[in-house]
mmCIF file of C-alpha atoms in Angstrom:
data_model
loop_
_atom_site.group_PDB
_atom_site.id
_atom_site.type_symbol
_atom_site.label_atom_id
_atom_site.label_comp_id
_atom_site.label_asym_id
_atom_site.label_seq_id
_atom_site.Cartn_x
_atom_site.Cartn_y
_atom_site.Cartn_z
ATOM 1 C CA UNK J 14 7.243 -33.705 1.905
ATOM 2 C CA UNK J 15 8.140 -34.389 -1.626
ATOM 3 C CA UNK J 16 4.934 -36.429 -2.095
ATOM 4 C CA UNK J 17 2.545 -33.651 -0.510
ATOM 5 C CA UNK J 18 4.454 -31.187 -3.276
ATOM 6 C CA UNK J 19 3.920 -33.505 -6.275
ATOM 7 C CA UNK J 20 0.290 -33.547 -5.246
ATOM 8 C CA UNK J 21 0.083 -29.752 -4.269
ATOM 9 C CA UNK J 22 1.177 -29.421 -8.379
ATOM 10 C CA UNK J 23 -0.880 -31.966 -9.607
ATOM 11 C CA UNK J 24 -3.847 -30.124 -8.112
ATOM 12 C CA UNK J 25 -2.714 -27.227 -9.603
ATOM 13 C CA UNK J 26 -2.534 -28.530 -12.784
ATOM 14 C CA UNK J 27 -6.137 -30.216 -12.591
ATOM 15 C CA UNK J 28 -7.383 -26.674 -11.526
ATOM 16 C CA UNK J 29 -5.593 -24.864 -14.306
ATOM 17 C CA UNK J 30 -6.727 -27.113 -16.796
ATOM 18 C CA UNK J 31 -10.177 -26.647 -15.628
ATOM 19 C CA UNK J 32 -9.885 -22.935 -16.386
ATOM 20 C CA UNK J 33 -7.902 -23.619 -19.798
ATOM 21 C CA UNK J 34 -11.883 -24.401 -21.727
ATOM 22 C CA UNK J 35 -13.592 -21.730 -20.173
ATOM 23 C CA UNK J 36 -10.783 -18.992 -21.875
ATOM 24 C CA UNK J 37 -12.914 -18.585 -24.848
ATOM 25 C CA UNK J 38 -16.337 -16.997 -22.561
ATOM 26 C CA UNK J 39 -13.852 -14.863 -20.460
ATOM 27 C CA UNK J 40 -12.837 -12.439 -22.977
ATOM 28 C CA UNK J 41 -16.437 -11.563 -22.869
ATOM 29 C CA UNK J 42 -16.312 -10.520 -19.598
ATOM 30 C CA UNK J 43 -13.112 -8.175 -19.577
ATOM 31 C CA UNK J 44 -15.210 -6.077 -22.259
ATOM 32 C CA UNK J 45 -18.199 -5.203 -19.644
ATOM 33 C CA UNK J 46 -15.799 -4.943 -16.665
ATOM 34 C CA UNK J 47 -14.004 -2.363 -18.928
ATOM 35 C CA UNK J 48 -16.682 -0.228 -19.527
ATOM 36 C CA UNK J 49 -17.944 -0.071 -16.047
ATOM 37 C CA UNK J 50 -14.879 1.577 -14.605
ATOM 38 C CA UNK J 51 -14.664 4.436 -17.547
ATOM 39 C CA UNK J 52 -17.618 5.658 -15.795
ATOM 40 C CA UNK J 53 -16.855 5.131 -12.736
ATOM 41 C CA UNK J 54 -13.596 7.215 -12.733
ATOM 42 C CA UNK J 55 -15.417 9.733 -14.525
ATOM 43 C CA UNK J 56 -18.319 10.438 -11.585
ATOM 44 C CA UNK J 57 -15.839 11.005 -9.137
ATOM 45 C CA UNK J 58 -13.327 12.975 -10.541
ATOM 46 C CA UNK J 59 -15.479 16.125 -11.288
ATOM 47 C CA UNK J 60 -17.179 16.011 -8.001
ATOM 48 C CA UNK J 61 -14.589 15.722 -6.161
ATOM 49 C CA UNK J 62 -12.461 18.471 -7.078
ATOM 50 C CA UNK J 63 -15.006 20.740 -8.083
ATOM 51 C CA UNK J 64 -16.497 21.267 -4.491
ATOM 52 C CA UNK J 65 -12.267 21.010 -2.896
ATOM 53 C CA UNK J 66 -11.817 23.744 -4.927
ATOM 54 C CA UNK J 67 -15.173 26.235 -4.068
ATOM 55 C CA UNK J 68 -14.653 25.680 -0.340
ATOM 56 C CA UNK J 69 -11.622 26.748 0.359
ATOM 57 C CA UNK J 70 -11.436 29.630 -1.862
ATOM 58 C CA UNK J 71 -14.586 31.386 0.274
ATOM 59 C CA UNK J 72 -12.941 29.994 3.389
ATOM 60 C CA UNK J 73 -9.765 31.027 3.218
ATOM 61 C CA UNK J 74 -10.301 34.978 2.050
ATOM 62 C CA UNK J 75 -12.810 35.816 4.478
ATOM 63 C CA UNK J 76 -11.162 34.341 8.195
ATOM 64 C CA UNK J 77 -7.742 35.330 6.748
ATOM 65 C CA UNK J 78 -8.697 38.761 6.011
ATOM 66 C CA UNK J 79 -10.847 40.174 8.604
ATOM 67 C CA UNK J 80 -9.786 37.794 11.593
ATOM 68 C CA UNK J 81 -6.241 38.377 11.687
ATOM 69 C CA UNK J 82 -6.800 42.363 11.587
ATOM 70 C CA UNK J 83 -8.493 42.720 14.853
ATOM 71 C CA UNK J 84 -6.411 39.603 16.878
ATOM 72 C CA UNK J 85 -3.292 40.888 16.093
ATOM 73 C CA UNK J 86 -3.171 44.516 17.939
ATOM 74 C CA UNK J 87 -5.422 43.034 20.585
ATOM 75 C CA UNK J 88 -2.722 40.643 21.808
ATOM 76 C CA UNK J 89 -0.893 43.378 20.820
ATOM 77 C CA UNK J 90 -1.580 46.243 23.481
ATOM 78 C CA UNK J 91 -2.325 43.722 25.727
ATOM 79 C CA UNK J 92 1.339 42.094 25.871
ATOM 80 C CA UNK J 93 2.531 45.326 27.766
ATOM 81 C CA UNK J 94 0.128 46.303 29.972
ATOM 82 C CA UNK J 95 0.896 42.671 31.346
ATOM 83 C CA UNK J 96 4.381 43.392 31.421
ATOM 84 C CA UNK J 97 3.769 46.740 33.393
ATOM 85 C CA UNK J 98 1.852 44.938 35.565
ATOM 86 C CA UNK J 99 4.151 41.969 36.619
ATOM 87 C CA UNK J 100 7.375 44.902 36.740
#
């Protein structure tokens, strides 16, 4: 078991000096990966709350105002004619 570990580390070492010469090409790449996600985060932040925030304003006004009105004395009158009935 103590052999497989000493090889398990010696492979890691061969791998991370493999990636120790190619440090100097990789700050390269950080630079376009950073510039990809600016505008990236950008795109979907105005659409999505822009069209969160339309919807429910039209929504909520109209079946809150007008709906409620009429259901609520319907159920209303109705609870005690049932009640007269079932006396």
């Amino acid at each position: 078991m103590s052999c497989q570990f000493t090889d398990y580390c010696l492979l890691f070492t061969v791998h991370c000096s493999l990636k120790i010469p190619p440090t100097s090409p990789l700050p390269h790449f950080p630079t376009s990966h950073t510039l990809h996600p600016t505008p990236y985060t950008l795109h979907p932040t105005p659409q999505f709350p822009l069209p969160h925030t339309l919807h429910p304003t039209p929504y909520t006004p109209i079946p809150t105002s007008p709906h409620p009105t009429p259901h609520t004395p319907h159920p209303l009158s109705l609870f005690p004619f049932l009640c007269f009935l079932f006396r």
